[in-house]
Amino acid sequence: MRLKTTRRRFLQHLGMLTGGMLTGAAAARGQSAGHRMSAAAQSAEPRLDTSALARFVDPLPIPARMKASGRRPNPENGVEAIAYYRVAMRQFAAKVHRDMPPTTFWGYEGSCPGPILEARSGEPILVEWANELPHTHLLPIDHTLHGAEADKPEVRTVVHLHGGRTGPESDGYPENWFAPGKSATCFYPNRQEAAGLFYHDHAMGITRLNAVAGLMGMYLVRDEFEDSLKLPKGEYEIPLILFDRSFRPDGQVYYPVSGKPGAPWVSEYYGSAILVNGRIFPYLEVEARKYRFRLLNSSNASFYRLSFSGQDSATSQGCDFFQIGSDQGLLEAPAEIETLILGPGERADLIVDFSAWAGKELFLRTDVAVFMQFRVTGARGRDDAPLPAKLRPIPRLAEKSAVTTRELTLADYQNRLGQSRVMLLNGAHWDMPVTEKPVLNSTEIWSFINLTDDSHPIHLHLVRFQILDRRPFDLTVYQLTKKIVYTGPPVPLTANELGWKDIVRADPLTVTRIIIKFEGFTGRYVWHCHMLEHEDNEMMRPYEVVPA
Ligand code: C2O
Ligand code: CU
């Protein structure tokens, strides 16, 4: 194994974010999101040409709101009754496009994305996650990966509430999986500010496959402060859950295999089409007024650079929009932006004002393709509440409040053919002893030294954090001396990256620093890359919050 030093994928990665650097073939086919083709994805197996599908013939589906199934005693005090939900994971078939045969998925409550769970800050809920899936997996398992050995049941699930400040026993530790016929009840205290969270599967060694099968959904925490802002709500607040998939000609999900006998893992999954709320090329009729869109990128590996475009063409002027919140809730003030970079697992809370667009169409697009249409009608309801100039104050965590700085490398080890074999966080495998043990209520700086030529979206469970900076460094010097020599000043953060986050994009050959206060609970959690193929192949580590 050798450490990857080629710049090839680095350049392609930038292409993914900036457009124009894709291979001609991929661009010509209108591939959705700067999806570079991996060697494995170019295999001979026939796939459905999603770019040839009729555009904007299906209305955007809106995920249902989950209803409580009853009330149960609060496990924290045993007295007061709190809302109890039972959410079942089931196999089902659904059409992703008018002209395609139904696709088999796994979903919470038999839908993909699953229903929206809505909670109020400070009001705990209980959710029983029930595995009612079949005993065979839809997708090829790699039994050589950690935790996915052949002696384990093929179908295993465990649910993590991403972004939730949850006790360790309810956090969905990857090894706490359960098989079909079993369930696990999780307690979510919701002692946190209003934010768009999401729940998804996290089973050891097969998270990427359970995600592609469809196990994901949105979880919204509300609070009084958010209510006081009078943001668009009800039918004017719309979740937009994005993920990419490729399909076989029979309409079933296509997931590539490596071609290595017994070891089908591939290093990233990129689909040919971006689905919004489970539909390819959907349209949404909107009134000429402000809307609030709750975006989630629940793709396995794709980063999107999103914009609202006035035409169904590559380069057209669109409308600016405001980002009002990121992963962990509201920004300090609305940030007016033209484009939004959203990596795997990241969320964005957007306000788009369609009032100048009555009678026209707008399109949601990446740098390479349009994937959703908005048809703007006249205004019906009154929309006189202006967007507040200030949102929630965000006190910056002072660097000097940090008691520890941890320097943690991100590395990709390849075989002689230049294929990724394993990716490690700070050189450690999953089952090595825990090395990150922050003390409860202490503040730390984590400094991610990205030695690879990919961006990695790094996520910590339990906590919210702030991004300090990103700064390019000299890889060769680092490899020879283990010393960081910066090659330029820190890259300034954009206004929409100054809010509370739980995922940070660690860019290639860059040191990315975050500052974190470890609040809420002691116990065992994980931190990992949210590119799910990486996470499943060792790019995940336990960490432990220890008592003071
Ligand atoms: Cu969204 Cu550990 O994950
Ligand atoms: Cu990664």
Coordinates of C-alpha atoms and ligand atoms in Angstrom, one line a residue:
M1 CA 0.0 0.0 0.0
R2 CA 1.2 3.5 -0.7
L3 CA -0.1 6.9 0.2
K4 CA -1.8 8.4 -2.7
T5 CA 0.0 11.4 -4.2
T6 CA -1.5 11.7 -7.6
R7 CA -3.2 15.0 -8.4
R8 CA -5.6 13.4 -10.9
R9 CA -8.5 13.0 -8.6
F10 CA -7.8 16.3 -7.0
L11 CA -8.4 18.0 -10.3
Q12 CA -11.5 16.0 -11.0
H13 CA -12.7 16.9 -7.6
L14 CA -12.4 20.5 -8.3
G15 CA -14.2 19.8 -11.5
M16 CA -17.0 18.5 -9.5
L17 CA -17.4 21.7 -7.5
T18 CA -16.7 24.2 -10.3
G19 CA -18.0 22.4 -13.4
G20 CA -16.3 22.3 -16.8
M21 CA -13.7 19.8 -15.8
L22 CA -15.7 16.7 -16.3
T23 CA -14.9 14.3 -19.0
G24 CA -16.6 15.1 -22.3
A25 CA -18.6 11.9 -22.3
A26 CA -20.0 12.4 -18.8
A27 CA -20.9 16.0 -19.6
A28 CA -22.5 15.1 -22.9
R29 CA -24.7 12.6 -21.2
G30 CA -25.9 15.4 -18.9
Q31 CA -24.6 13.6 -15.9
S32 CA -26.0 15.2 -12.9
A33 CA -23.6 16.5 -10.3
G34 CA -20.1 16.4 -11.7
H35 CA -20.3 12.7 -11.3
R36 CA -16.9 11.4 -12.4
M37 CA -17.0 7.9 -13.5
S38 CA -15.0 5.4 -11.5
A39 CA -13.4 2.5 -13.3
A40 CA -16.0 0.2 -11.7
A41 CA -18.9 2.3 -12.7
Q42 CA -17.8 2.0 -16.3
S43 CA -18.4 -1.7 -16.3
A44 CA -20.3 -3.2 -19.1
E45 CA -23.6 -3.7 -17.2
P46 CA -26.3 -1.8 -18.9
R47 CA -27.9 1.2 -17.2
L48 CA -30.9 3.3 -17.8
D49 CA -30.1 6.6 -19.4
T50 CA -31.7 8.9 -16.9
S51 CA -30.7 12.0 -18.9
A52 CA -33.1 10.9 -21.6
L53 CA -36.2 10.8 -19.3
A54 CA -38.9 13.4 -19.9
R55 CA -38.3 16.4 -17.8
F56 CA -40.6 17.9 -15.2
V57 CA -43.6 15.5 -15.7
D58 CA -43.9 14.4 -12.0
P59 CA -44.9 16.7 -9.2
L60 CA -42.5 16.9 -6.3
P61 CA -43.6 14.5 -3.5
I62 CA -43.7 16.0 0.0
P63 CA -42.8 13.5 2.7
A64 CA -45.6 12.9 5.2
R65 CA -45.4 14.1 8.8
M66 CA -45.0 11.2 11.2
K67 CA -47.8 10.9 13.8
A68 CA -47.2 9.7 17.3
S69 CA -48.5 6.2 18.1
G70 CA -49.1 7.1 21.7
R71 CA -47.5 8.3 24.9
R72 CA -45.0 6.6 27.2
P73 CA -43.3 7.5 30.4
N74 CA -40.3 9.7 30.1
P75 CA -37.3 7.4 30.8
E76 CA -35.4 10.3 32.4
N77 CA -38.0 10.7 35.3
G78 CA -40.4 7.8 34.8
V79 CA -43.4 10.0 35.4
E80 CA -44.5 12.5 32.7
A81 CA -45.8 10.9 29.5
I82 CA -44.0 11.8 26.3
A83 CA -44.8 11.2 22.6
Y84 CA -43.9 7.7 21.4
Y85 CA -43.4 6.9 17.7
R86 CA -43.1 3.5 16.1
V87 CA -41.3 3.7 12.8
A88 CA -41.0 0.5 10.8
M89 CA -38.4 -0.1 8.1
R90 CA -39.9 -2.0 5.2
Q91 CA -39.2 -3.0 1.6
F92 CA -41.5 -1.4 -0.9
A93 CA -41.6 -0.4 -4.6
A94 CA -42.1 3.2 -5.8
K95 CA -41.9 5.0 -9.1
V96 CA -39.1 7.5 -9.3
H97 CA -40.3 8.8 -12.7
R98 CA -43.5 8.6 -14.7
D99 CA -41.9 6.6 -17.4
M100 CA -39.9 4.2 -15.3
P101 CA -41.1 0.9 -13.8
P102 CA -41.3 0.9 -10.0
T103 CA -38.1 0.6 -8.1
T104 CA -37.6 -1.5 -5.0
F105 CA -36.4 0.5 -2.0
W106 CA -36.1 0.1 1.8
G107 CA -37.6 2.9 3.7
Y108 CA -38.8 4.1 7.0
E109 CA -42.6 3.6 7.0
G110 CA -42.2 2.2 3.5
S111 CA -41.2 5.5 1.9
C112 CA -37.9 7.0 0.7
P113 CA -37.2 9.5 2.0
G114 CA -39.0 8.5 5.2
P115 CA -41.6 10.6 7.0
I116 CA -40.6 13.8 8.7
L117 CA -40.3 13.6 12.4
E118 CA -41.0 16.9 14.1
A119 CA -40.0 17.8 17.6
R120 CA -40.0 20.9 19.9
S121 CA -36.8 21.9 21.6
G122 CA -36.9 20.7 25.2
E123 CA -39.7 18.2 24.6
P124 CA -38.3 14.7 24.5
I125 CA -39.7 11.9 22.4
L126 CA -39.3 8.2 22.1
V127 CA -38.9 6.4 18.8
E128 CA -39.1 2.7 18.4
W129 CA -37.2 1.8 15.2
A130 CA -38.5 -1.6 14.0
N131 CA -36.6 -3.7 11.4
E132 CA -39.3 -5.3 9.3
L133 CA -37.0 -5.8 6.3
P134 CA -36.5 -9.1 4.5
H135 CA -33.5 -11.3 5.4
T136 CA -31.6 -10.8 2.1
H137 CA -29.9 -7.5 1.1
L138 CA -30.8 -5.7 -2.1
L139 CA -27.1 -4.8 -2.7
P140 CA -23.8 -6.7 -2.7
I141 CA -22.2 -6.9 0.7
D142 CA -18.4 -6.9 1.0
H143 CA -17.6 -9.3 3.8
T144 CA -14.0 -8.2 3.9
L145 CA -15.0 -4.9 5.5
H146 CA -14.9 -4.3 9.2
G147 CA -18.1 -5.4 10.9
A148 CA -19.6 -7.0 7.8
E149 CA -18.0 -10.4 8.1
A150 CA -19.9 -13.4 6.6
D151 CA -20.9 -14.6 10.1
K152 CA -23.1 -11.5 10.6
P153 CA -26.7 -11.4 9.4
E154 CA -26.9 -9.9 5.9
V155 CA -29.6 -7.4 6.9
R156 CA -28.7 -5.3 9.9
T157 CA -29.9 -1.8 10.8
V158 CA -29.3 0.7 13.5
V159 CA -30.6 4.3 13.4
H160 CA -28.6 7.4 14.1
L161 CA -30.2 10.8 14.5
H162 CA -27.6 12.9 12.8
G163 CA -27.1 16.2 14.6
G164 CA -29.0 15.1 17.6
R165 CA -27.7 15.7 21.1
T166 CA -28.5 12.2 22.1
G167 CA -27.3 9.9 25.0
P168 CA -24.8 7.2 23.9
E169 CA -27.3 4.4 24.3
S170 CA -29.7 6.0 21.9
D171 CA -27.2 7.4 19.4
G172 CA -27.1 4.5 17.1
Y173 CA -23.6 3.2 17.7
P174 CA -22.7 1.3 14.5
E175 CA -22.1 -2.0 16.3
N176 CA -25.5 -1.8 18.0
W177 CA -27.3 -3.2 14.9
F178 CA -30.4 -5.4 15.0
A179 CA -31.7 -7.9 12.5
P180 CA -35.1 -8.2 10.9
G181 CA -37.8 -8.9 13.4
K182 CA -36.1 -6.8 16.1
S183 CA -36.4 -3.2 17.1
A184 CA -34.6 -0.6 19.2
T185 CA -36.3 2.3 21.1
C186 CA -34.3 5.5 21.2
F187 CA -34.8 8.5 23.5
Y188 CA -34.3 11.9 22.0
P189 CA -34.2 14.7 24.6
N190 CA -34.2 17.5 21.9
R191 CA -32.3 19.7 24.3
Q192 CA -31.0 21.7 21.4
E193 CA -31.9 24.7 19.2
A194 CA -34.2 24.5 16.2
A195 CA -32.4 22.8 13.4
G196 CA -32.9 20.5 10.4
L197 CA -31.5 17.1 11.5
F198 CA -31.8 13.8 9.7
Y199 CA -32.1 10.2 10.7
H200 CA -30.4 7.4 8.8
D201 CA -29.0 4.0 9.0
H202 CA -25.5 3.5 10.5
A203 CA -25.0 -0.3 10.6
M204 CA -21.3 -1.3 10.7
G205 CA -19.8 -2.1 7.3
I206 CA -23.0 -1.7 5.3
T207 CA -24.1 1.9 6.0
R208 CA -23.5 2.8 2.3
L209 CA -25.7 0.0 1.1
N210 CA -28.5 0.6 3.6
A211 CA -28.4 4.3 2.5
V212 CA -28.6 3.5 -1.2
A213 CA -31.5 1.2 -0.4
G214 CA -33.3 4.2 0.9
L215 CA -33.1 4.3 4.8
M216 CA -33.1 8.1 5.5
G217 CA -35.5 10.8 6.6
M218 CA -35.6 14.4 8.0
Y219 CA -36.1 15.4 11.6
L220 CA -37.0 19.0 12.4
V221 CA -36.4 20.5 15.8
R222 CA -38.5 23.7 16.3
D223 CA -38.2 26.3 19.1
E224 CA -39.8 29.6 20.2
F225 CA -37.0 31.7 18.8
E226 CA -37.5 30.3 15.3
D227 CA -41.3 30.8 15.7
S228 CA -40.7 34.5 16.5
L229 CA -39.0 35.1 13.2
K230 CA -42.2 34.5 11.2
L231 CA -40.5 32.5 8.5
P232 CA -42.6 31.0 5.8
K233 CA -44.3 27.9 7.1
G234 CA -46.9 25.3 6.4
E235 CA -47.2 24.8 2.6
Y236 CA -44.5 27.5 2.2
E237 CA -41.9 25.5 4.0
I238 CA -40.7 22.6 1.9
P239 CA -38.1 19.8 2.5
L240 CA -35.8 19.1 -0.5
I241 CA -34.0 15.9 0.2
L242 CA -31.4 15.2 -2.6
F243 CA -29.7 12.0 -3.4
D244 CA -28.3 10.5 -6.6
R245 CA -28.9 7.1 -8.0
S246 CA -28.2 5.1 -11.1
F247 CA -30.7 2.5 -12.4
R248 CA -30.7 -0.7 -14.4
P249 CA -33.0 -0.8 -17.5
D250 CA -35.6 -2.6 -15.4
G251 CA -35.8 0.4 -13.0
Q252 CA -33.9 -1.2 -10.1
V253 CA -31.1 0.7 -8.3
Y254 CA -27.7 0.1 -9.8
Y255 CA -24.7 0.0 -7.4
P256 CA -21.3 -0.8 -9.0
V257 CA -19.0 -3.6 -7.8
S258 CA -15.2 -3.5 -7.9
G259 CA -14.8 -6.6 -10.0
K260 CA -12.5 -8.1 -7.3
P261 CA -13.9 -11.5 -6.4
G262 CA -15.3 -11.5 -2.8
A263 CA -14.5 -7.8 -2.3
P264 CA -17.1 -5.7 -4.2
W265 CA -16.5 -2.5 -2.3
V266 CA -16.0 0.6 -4.5
S267 CA -14.5 3.9 -3.2
E268 CA -17.5 6.2 -4.0
Y269 CA -21.0 5.9 -5.3
Y270 CA -22.1 8.5 -7.9
G271 CA -25.5 8.1 -9.5
S272 CA -26.5 9.4 -12.9
A273 CA -29.6 11.3 -11.7
I274 CA -30.3 13.5 -8.7
L275 CA -33.6 12.6 -7.1
V276 CA -35.5 15.2 -5.1
N277 CA -37.7 13.7 -2.4
G278 CA -37.4 10.4 -4.3
R279 CA -38.3 11.7 -7.8
I280 CA -36.3 12.3 -10.9
F281 CA -36.9 15.7 -12.6
P282 CA -39.8 16.8 -10.4
Y283 CA -41.6 20.1 -10.7
L284 CA -43.1 22.2 -7.9
E285 CA -45.8 24.8 -8.4
V286 CA -45.0 27.8 -6.2
E287 CA -46.7 31.1 -5.6
A288 CA -44.9 34.4 -6.4
R289 CA -43.8 34.9 -2.8
K290 CA -41.1 33.7 -0.3
Y291 CA -40.6 30.0 0.4
R292 CA -38.4 28.3 3.0
F293 CA -36.6 25.2 1.7
R294 CA -35.0 22.7 4.0
L295 CA -32.3 21.1 2.0
L296 CA -30.5 17.8 2.9
N297 CA -27.9 16.2 0.8
S298 CA -28.3 12.5 1.7
S299 CA -26.2 11.3 -1.2
N300 CA -23.5 8.7 -0.4
A301 CA -20.6 10.7 -1.9
S302 CA -21.7 13.6 -4.1
F303 CA -21.0 17.2 -3.4
Y304 CA -23.3 19.6 -5.2
R305 CA -22.9 23.2 -6.1
L306 CA -26.5 24.4 -6.3
S307 CA -28.1 27.4 -7.9
F308 CA -31.5 28.6 -9.0
S309 CA -31.4 29.3 -12.7
G310 CA -33.8 31.1 -14.9
Q311 CA -33.5 28.8 -17.8
D312 CA -33.2 25.1 -18.5
S313 CA -29.7 25.7 -19.9
A314 CA -26.1 25.6 -18.7
T315 CA -25.3 29.3 -18.2
S316 CA -28.2 31.5 -17.4
Q317 CA -28.9 34.2 -14.8
G318 CA -31.0 32.9 -12.0
C319 CA -32.1 34.3 -8.7
D320 CA -30.1 35.0 -5.6
F321 CA -31.3 33.4 -2.5
F322 CA -30.7 33.6 1.2
Q323 CA -29.2 30.9 3.4
I324 CA -30.6 31.3 6.9
G325 CA -29.4 28.2 8.5
S326 CA -26.8 25.4 8.3
D327 CA -26.5 21.9 9.8
Q328 CA -27.2 22.9 13.4
G329 CA -29.7 25.7 13.0
L330 CA -30.0 29.4 12.2
L331 CA -27.2 31.6 11.0
E332 CA -26.6 35.0 12.7
A333 CA -28.0 36.8 9.7
P334 CA -29.3 35.8 6.3
A335 CA -26.5 35.3 3.8
E336 CA -27.3 36.2 0.3
I337 CA -25.7 33.7 -2.0
E338 CA -25.7 32.7 -5.7
T339 CA -24.5 29.2 -5.2
L340 CA -24.5 26.7 -2.3
I341 CA -22.0 23.9 -1.9
L342 CA -23.7 21.0 -0.1
G343 CA -21.7 17.9 0.7
P344 CA -22.9 14.5 1.8
G345 CA -24.9 14.8 5.1
E346 CA -25.0 18.6 5.1
R347 CA -28.2 20.6 5.4
A348 CA -29.1 24.2 4.4
D349 CA -32.1 26.3 5.3
L350 CA -32.9 28.6 2.4
I351 CA -35.3 31.4 1.7
V352 CA -36.1 31.9 -2.0
D353 CA -38.3 34.8 -3.1
F354 CA -40.2 34.0 -6.2
S355 CA -42.1 37.3 -6.2
A356 CA -40.3 38.7 -9.3
W357 CA -40.9 35.5 -11.2
A358 CA -44.7 35.3 -11.5
G359 CA -45.7 33.4 -14.7
K360 CA -42.1 32.2 -15.2
E361 CA -40.1 29.1 -14.4
L362 CA -37.0 28.6 -12.3
F363 CA -34.7 25.6 -12.1
L364 CA -32.7 24.1 -9.4
R365 CA -29.4 22.9 -10.9
T366 CA -25.8 21.9 -10.2
D367 CA -22.9 23.1 -12.3
V368 CA -23.6 20.4 -14.9
A369 CA -27.3 19.8 -15.0
V370 CA -30.8 21.0 -14.2
F371 CA -32.7 18.6 -12.0
M372 CA -35.8 20.3 -10.7
Q373 CA -38.3 22.9 -12.0
F374 CA -40.3 25.6 -10.1
R375 CA -43.5 26.9 -11.9
V376 CA -44.3 30.2 -10.4
T377 CA -48.0 31.2 -10.4
G378 CA -49.5 34.4 -9.1
A379 CA -49.4 35.2 -5.3
R380 CA -52.4 33.9 -3.3
G381 CA -51.6 34.2 0.3
R382 CA -50.3 37.5 1.8
D383 CA -46.5 37.4 2.3
D384 CA -45.8 40.7 4.0
A385 CA -43.4 39.5 6.7
P386 CA -40.0 40.7 5.6
L387 CA -37.0 38.4 6.1
P388 CA -35.5 39.5 9.4
A389 CA -32.1 41.2 9.1
K390 CA -30.8 39.4 12.2
L391 CA -31.4 35.8 13.1
R392 CA -29.9 34.0 16.1
P393 CA -26.8 35.4 17.7
I394 CA -23.9 33.0 17.4
P395 CA -21.1 33.8 19.9
R396 CA -17.8 32.8 18.4
L397 CA -16.0 30.2 20.4
A398 CA -12.6 31.7 21.4
E399 CA -9.6 29.8 20.3
K400 CA -8.0 30.4 23.6
S401 CA -10.9 28.6 25.3
A402 CA -9.6 25.3 23.8
V403 CA -7.8 23.1 26.3
T404 CA -6.4 20.7 23.6
T405 CA -5.6 20.8 19.9
R406 CA -5.7 17.5 18.1
E407 CA -3.9 17.1 14.8
L408 CA -5.7 14.4 12.9
T409 CA -4.7 13.2 9.4
L410 CA -7.1 12.0 6.7
A411 CA -5.3 9.5 4.4
D412 CA -6.1 7.2 1.5
Y413 CA -4.0 4.1 0.9
Q414 CA -4.0 2.7 -2.6
N415 CA -2.9 -0.5 -4.3
R416 CA -0.4 -0.5 -7.1
L417 CA -3.2 0.2 -9.6
G418 CA -4.0 3.5 -7.9
Q419 CA -7.3 2.1 -6.5
S420 CA -8.3 3.0 -3.0
R421 CA -7.9 0.2 -0.5
V422 CA -8.6 1.8 2.8
M423 CA -8.9 5.3 4.2
L424 CA -7.9 6.1 7.7
L425 CA -8.4 8.8 10.3
N426 CA -5.1 9.6 11.9
G427 CA -3.7 6.4 10.7
A428 CA -5.9 4.3 12.9
H429 CA -8.4 1.5 12.1
W430 CA -11.8 1.3 13.6
D431 CA -11.0 -1.4 16.2
M432 CA -7.9 0.2 17.6
P433 CA -8.1 1.7 21.1
V434 CA -9.9 5.0 21.5
T435 CA -7.5 7.9 21.2
E436 CA -9.9 10.9 21.2
K437 CA -11.2 11.4 24.8
P438 CA -12.4 14.9 25.3
V439 CA -13.6 15.9 28.8
L440 CA -17.2 16.8 29.3
N441 CA -17.8 20.5 28.9
S442 CA -14.3 21.2 27.7
T443 CA -13.5 22.9 24.4
E444 CA -11.1 21.5 21.9
I445 CA -9.7 22.3 18.4
W446 CA -9.6 19.5 15.9
S447 CA -7.3 20.1 13.0
F448 CA -7.9 17.8 10.0
I449 CA -4.8 17.4 7.9
N450 CA -6.1 16.2 4.6
L451 CA -3.3 14.2 2.8
T452 CA -5.7 13.1 0.1
D453 CA -6.8 14.7 -3.1
D454 CA -10.5 14.4 -2.2
S455 CA -12.7 16.6 0.0
H456 CA -13.9 14.6 3.0
P457 CA -17.0 15.8 4.8
I458 CA -16.1 15.1 8.5
H459 CA -18.8 14.6 11.0
L460 CA -18.8 14.2 14.8
H461 CA -21.7 12.7 16.6
L462 CA -23.3 14.5 19.7
V463 CA -21.7 17.9 19.2
R464 CA -22.1 21.1 17.2
F465 CA -19.0 23.1 16.3
Q466 CA -17.7 26.1 14.5
I467 CA -15.3 26.2 11.6
L468 CA -12.1 28.2 12.3
D469 CA -10.3 28.1 9.0
R470 CA -9.0 26.2 6.1
R471 CA -5.4 26.6 5.0
P472 CA -3.3 24.9 2.2
F473 CA -0.1 23.1 3.2
D474 CA 2.9 21.5 1.6
L475 CA 2.2 17.7 1.3
T476 CA 5.8 16.7 0.4
V477 CA 7.3 18.6 3.3
Y478 CA 4.7 17.0 5.6
Q479 CA 5.4 13.5 4.3
L480 CA 9.1 13.9 4.9
T481 CA 9.1 15.8 8.2
K482 CA 5.6 15.5 9.6
K483 CA 5.7 19.3 9.9
I484 CA 3.0 21.5 8.6
V485 CA 4.3 24.2 6.3
Y486 CA 1.5 26.4 5.0
T487 CA 1.6 27.5 1.4
G488 CA -0.8 30.4 1.6
P489 CA -3.0 32.3 4.0
P490 CA -6.2 30.8 5.4
V491 CA -9.1 30.6 2.8
P492 CA -11.7 33.0 4.1
L493 CA -14.9 31.3 5.2
T494 CA -18.1 32.4 3.5
A495 CA -20.9 33.9 5.6
N496 CA -22.9 30.7 5.3
E497 CA -20.1 28.7 6.9
L498 CA -20.1 30.8 10.1
G499 CA -23.0 29.1 11.7
W500 CA -23.2 26.0 13.9
K501 CA -22.1 22.9 12.0
D502 CA -21.9 19.1 12.5
I503 CA -20.1 18.4 9.2
V504 CA -17.1 20.2 7.9
R505 CA -15.7 19.9 4.4
A506 CA -12.1 19.1 4.8
D507 CA -10.6 20.1 1.4
P508 CA -7.7 18.3 -0.3
L509 CA -4.2 19.2 0.8
T510 CA -5.6 21.6 3.3
V511 CA -5.6 21.9 7.1
T512 CA -9.2 22.4 8.3
R513 CA -9.7 23.5 11.9
I514 CA -12.9 23.3 13.9
I515 CA -13.6 24.3 17.5
I516 CA -15.9 22.1 19.6
K517 CA -17.4 22.2 23.0
F518 CA -18.2 18.7 24.2
E519 CA -21.6 19.2 25.9
G520 CA -24.5 17.0 26.8
F521 CA -23.4 13.5 27.6
T522 CA -20.4 11.4 28.5
G523 CA -19.9 8.1 26.7
R524 CA -18.9 6.4 23.4
Y525 CA -19.6 8.1 20.1
V526 CA -18.1 8.1 16.6
W527 CA -16.6 10.6 14.2
H528 CA -16.2 9.8 10.6
C529 CA -16.2 10.8 6.9
H530 CA -19.7 11.2 5.7
M531 CA -18.8 9.8 2.2
L532 CA -20.4 6.5 3.1
E533 CA -18.1 4.3 1.1
H534 CA -15.2 5.8 3.1
E535 CA -17.0 5.5 6.4
D536 CA -17.6 1.8 5.7
N537 CA -14.0 1.2 4.9
E538 CA -12.2 2.3 8.1
M539 CA -12.7 6.1 7.8
M540 CA -14.6 6.1 11.1
R541 CA -13.3 6.1 14.6
P542 CA -14.9 5.8 18.1
Y543 CA -14.4 8.8 20.4
E544 CA -15.3 9.1 24.0
V545 CA -16.5 12.0 26.1
V546 CA -15.1 11.4 29.6
P547 CA -16.4 12.9 32.9
A548 CA -14.5 15.9 34.3
Ligands
C2O1 CU1 -25.0 11.2 9.4 CU2 -22.5 9.1 11.8 O1 -23.7 10.1 10.6
CU2 CU -13.9 10.5 3.0

